[in-house]
Short mmCIF file of C-alpha atoms in Angstrom, two decimals:
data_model
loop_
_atom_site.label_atom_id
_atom_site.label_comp_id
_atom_site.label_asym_id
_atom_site.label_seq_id
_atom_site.Cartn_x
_atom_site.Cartn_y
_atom_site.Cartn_z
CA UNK G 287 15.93 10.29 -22.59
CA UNK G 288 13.49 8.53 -20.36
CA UNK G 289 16.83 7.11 -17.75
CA UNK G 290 17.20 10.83 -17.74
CA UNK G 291 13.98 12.09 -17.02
CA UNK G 292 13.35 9.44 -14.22
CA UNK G 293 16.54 9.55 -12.66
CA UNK G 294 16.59 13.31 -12.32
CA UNK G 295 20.30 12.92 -13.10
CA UNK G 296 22.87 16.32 -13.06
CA UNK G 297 22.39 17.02 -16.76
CA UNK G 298 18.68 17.78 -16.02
CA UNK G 299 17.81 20.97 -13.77
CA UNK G 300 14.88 20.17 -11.46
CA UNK G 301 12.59 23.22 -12.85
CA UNK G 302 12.98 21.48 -15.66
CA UNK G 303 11.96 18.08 -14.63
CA UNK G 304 9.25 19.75 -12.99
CA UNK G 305 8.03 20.96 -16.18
CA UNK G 306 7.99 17.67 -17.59
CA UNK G 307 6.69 16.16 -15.20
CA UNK G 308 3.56 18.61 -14.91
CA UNK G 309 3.38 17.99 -19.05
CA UNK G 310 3.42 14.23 -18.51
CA UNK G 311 1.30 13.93 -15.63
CA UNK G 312 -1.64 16.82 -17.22
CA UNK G 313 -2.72 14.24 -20.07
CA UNK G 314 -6.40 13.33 -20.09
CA UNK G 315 -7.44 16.54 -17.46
CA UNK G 316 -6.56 18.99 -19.34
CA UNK G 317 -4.89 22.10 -18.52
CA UNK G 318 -6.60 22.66 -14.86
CA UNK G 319 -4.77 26.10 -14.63
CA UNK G 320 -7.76 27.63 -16.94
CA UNK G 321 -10.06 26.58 -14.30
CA UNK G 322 -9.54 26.68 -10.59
CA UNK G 323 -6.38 28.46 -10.30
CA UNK G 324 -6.06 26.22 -7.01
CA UNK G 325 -6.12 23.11 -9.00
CA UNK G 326 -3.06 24.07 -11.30
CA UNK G 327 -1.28 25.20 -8.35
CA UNK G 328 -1.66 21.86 -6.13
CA UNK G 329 -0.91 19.73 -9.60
CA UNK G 330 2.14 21.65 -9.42
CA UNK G 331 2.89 20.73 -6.04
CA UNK G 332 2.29 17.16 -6.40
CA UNK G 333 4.31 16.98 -9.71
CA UNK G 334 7.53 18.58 -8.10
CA UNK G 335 7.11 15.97 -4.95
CA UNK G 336 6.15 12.88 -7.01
CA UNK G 337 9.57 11.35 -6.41
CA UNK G 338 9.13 11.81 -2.51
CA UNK G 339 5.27 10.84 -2.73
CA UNK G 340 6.56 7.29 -5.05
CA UNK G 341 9.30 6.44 -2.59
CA UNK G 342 7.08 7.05 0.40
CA UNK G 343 4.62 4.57 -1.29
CA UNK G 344 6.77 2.21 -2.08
CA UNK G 345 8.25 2.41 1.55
CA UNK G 346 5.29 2.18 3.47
CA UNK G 347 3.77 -0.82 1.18
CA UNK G 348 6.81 -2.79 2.39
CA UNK G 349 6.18 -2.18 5.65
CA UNK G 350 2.50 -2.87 5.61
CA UNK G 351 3.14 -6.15 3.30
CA UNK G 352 5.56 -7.03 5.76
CA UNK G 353 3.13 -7.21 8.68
CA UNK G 354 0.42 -8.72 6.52
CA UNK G 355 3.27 -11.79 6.24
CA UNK G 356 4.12 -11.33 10.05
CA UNK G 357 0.47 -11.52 11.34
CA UNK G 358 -0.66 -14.52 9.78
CA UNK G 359 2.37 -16.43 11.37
CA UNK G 360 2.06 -14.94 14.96
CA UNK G 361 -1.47 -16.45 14.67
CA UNK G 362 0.01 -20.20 14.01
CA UNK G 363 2.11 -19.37 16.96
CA UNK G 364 -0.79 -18.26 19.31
CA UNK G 365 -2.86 -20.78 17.94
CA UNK G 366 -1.16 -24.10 19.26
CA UNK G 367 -0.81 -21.77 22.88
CA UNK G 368 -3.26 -22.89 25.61
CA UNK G 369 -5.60 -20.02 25.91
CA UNK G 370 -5.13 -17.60 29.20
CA UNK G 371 -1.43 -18.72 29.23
CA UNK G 372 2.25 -16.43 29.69
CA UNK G 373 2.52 -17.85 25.93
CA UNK G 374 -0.96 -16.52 24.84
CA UNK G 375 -0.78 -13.36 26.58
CA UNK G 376 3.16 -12.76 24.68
CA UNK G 377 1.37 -13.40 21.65
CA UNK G 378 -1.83 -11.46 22.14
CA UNK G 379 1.50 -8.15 23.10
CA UNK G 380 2.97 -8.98 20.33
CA UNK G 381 -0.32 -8.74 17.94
CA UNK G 382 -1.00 -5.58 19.30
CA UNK G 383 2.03 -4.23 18.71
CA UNK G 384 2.14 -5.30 15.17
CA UNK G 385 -1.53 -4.24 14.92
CA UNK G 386 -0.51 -0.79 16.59
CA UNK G 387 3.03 0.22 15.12
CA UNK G 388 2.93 -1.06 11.83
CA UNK G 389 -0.46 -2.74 10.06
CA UNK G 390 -2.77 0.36 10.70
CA UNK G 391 -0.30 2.89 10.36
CA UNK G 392 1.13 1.74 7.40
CA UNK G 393 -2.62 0.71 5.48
CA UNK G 394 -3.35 4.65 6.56
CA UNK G 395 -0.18 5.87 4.82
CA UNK G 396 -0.06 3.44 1.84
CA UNK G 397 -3.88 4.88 1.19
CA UNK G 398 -3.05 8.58 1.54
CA UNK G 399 0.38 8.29 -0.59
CA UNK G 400 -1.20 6.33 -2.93
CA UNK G 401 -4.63 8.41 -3.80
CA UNK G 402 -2.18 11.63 -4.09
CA UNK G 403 0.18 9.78 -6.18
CA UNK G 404 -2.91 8.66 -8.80
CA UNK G 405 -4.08 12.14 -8.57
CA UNK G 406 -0.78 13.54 -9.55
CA UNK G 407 -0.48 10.91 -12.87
CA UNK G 408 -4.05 11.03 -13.81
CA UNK G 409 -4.67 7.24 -12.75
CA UNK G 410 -8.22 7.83 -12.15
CA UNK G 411 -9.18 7.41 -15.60
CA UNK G 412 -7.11 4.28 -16.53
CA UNK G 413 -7.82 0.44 -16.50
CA UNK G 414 -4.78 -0.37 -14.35
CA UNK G 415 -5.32 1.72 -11.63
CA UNK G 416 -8.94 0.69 -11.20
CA UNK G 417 -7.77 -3.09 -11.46
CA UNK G 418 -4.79 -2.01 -8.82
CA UNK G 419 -7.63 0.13 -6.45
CA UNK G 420 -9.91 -3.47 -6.61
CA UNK G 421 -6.51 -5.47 -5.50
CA UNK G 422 -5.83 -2.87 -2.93
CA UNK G 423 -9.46 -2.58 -1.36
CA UNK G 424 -9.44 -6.28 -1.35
CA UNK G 425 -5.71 -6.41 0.54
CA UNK G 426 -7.64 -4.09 2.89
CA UNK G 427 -10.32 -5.80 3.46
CA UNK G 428 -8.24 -8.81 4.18
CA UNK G 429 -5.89 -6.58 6.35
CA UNK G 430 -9.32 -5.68 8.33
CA UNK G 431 -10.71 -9.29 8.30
CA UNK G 432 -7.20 -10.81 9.95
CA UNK G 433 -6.86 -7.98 12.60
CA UNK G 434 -10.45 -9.33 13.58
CA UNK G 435 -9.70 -13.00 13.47
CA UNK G 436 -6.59 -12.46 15.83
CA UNK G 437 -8.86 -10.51 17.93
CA UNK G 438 -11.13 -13.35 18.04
CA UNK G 439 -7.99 -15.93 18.59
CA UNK G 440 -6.82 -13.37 21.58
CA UNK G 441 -10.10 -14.30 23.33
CA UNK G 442 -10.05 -18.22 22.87
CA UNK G 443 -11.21 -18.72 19.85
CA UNK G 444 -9.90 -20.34 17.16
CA UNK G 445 -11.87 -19.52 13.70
CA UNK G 446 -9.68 -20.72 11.73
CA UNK G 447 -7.19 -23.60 11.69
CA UNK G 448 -3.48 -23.73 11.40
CA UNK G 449 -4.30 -24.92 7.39
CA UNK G 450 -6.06 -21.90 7.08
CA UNK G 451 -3.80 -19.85 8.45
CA UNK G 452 -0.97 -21.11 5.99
CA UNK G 453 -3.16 -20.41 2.97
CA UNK G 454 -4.35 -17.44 3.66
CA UNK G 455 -0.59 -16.58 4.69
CA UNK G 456 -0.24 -16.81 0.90
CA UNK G 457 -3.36 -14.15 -0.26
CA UNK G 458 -0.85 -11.31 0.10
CA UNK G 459 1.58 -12.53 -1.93
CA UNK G 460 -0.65 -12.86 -4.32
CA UNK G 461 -2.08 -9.15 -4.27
CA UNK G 462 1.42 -7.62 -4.61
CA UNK G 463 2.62 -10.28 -7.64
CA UNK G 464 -0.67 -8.81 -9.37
CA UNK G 465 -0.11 -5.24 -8.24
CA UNK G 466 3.37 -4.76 -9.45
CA UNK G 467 2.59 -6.42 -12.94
CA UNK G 468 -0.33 -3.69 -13.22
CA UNK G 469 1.50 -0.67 -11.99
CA UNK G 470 4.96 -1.88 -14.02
CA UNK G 471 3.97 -3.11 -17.14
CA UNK G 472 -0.12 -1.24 -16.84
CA UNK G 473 -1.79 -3.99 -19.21
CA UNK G 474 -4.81 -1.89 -19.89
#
């Protein structure tokens, strides 16, 4: 049964999960084992991790989601502080840190996991995935855009006001209610 199959549960050996999961995961390629012997071989490898590859995913988009919701609201915070001030200068640490320990790190990992995980499944040829890889170049870009705003805040600017800030507080949220409806129930 499919509780079975995903769960990985005692009555099914793991060479034999494997197997299935190499069968389910080999539709629309082909069998890649006639061809490059290499390709077979790391489509083997990626089947028998794509439990560890999923949960790594999933843990590092909660991470990086979670200081996409965390930057936004440090920049309210810095944004009512007089610029040049022990206030401004906690909140321009703070950013950094955020910035340094978990945004980039996390948007590096999430990417990496992510393209190895649609390689293993054969994403690359389905509508979901390329609607999901538009939503996730977009949460990028937005990741990229905000690191550069606080930047800009950090030297006495102020691009954008505390509305603004709210709002686009919000755009996340958005991505990842539209991201888990494509990747759970995979519309097209």
């Amino acid at each position: 049964t499919f509780s079975t199959w995903a769960t990985g549960s005692a009555s099914t050996p793991r060479s034999r999960m494997s197997s299935n999961l190499s069968q389910r995961f080999a539709h629309g390629r082909g069998d890649a084992r006639r061809g490059n012997p290499y390709i077979g071989y790391m489509q083997e490898i990626l089947s028998v991790t794509y439990y560890w590859l999923k949960a790594g995913h999933i843990i590092f988009m909660v991470f990086w989601m979670a200081g996409l919701f965390m930057l936004p609201r440090q920049m309210l915070y810095l944004h009512s502080a007089a610029s040049g001030s022990p206030e401004a200068a906690e909140w321009d640490r703070r950013m950094g840190l955020l910035r340094k320990l978990i945004l980039t790190p996390s948007l590096i990992v999430v990417w990496v996991l992510g393209l190895l995980l649609a390689y293993s499944i054969g994403a690359f040829s389905q509508g979901w995935f390329h609607a999901k890889l538009l939503l996730v170049v977009a949460l990028s870009g937005y990741h990229g855009w905000m690191v550069m705003q606080a930047k800009r805040m950090i030297d006495g600017q102020r691009p954008l006001s505390e509305r603004q800030l709210r709002l686009w507080g919000e755009f996340p949220a958005l991505v990842l209610a539209l991201v888990v409806v494509l990747v759970v129930v995979k519309p097209f």
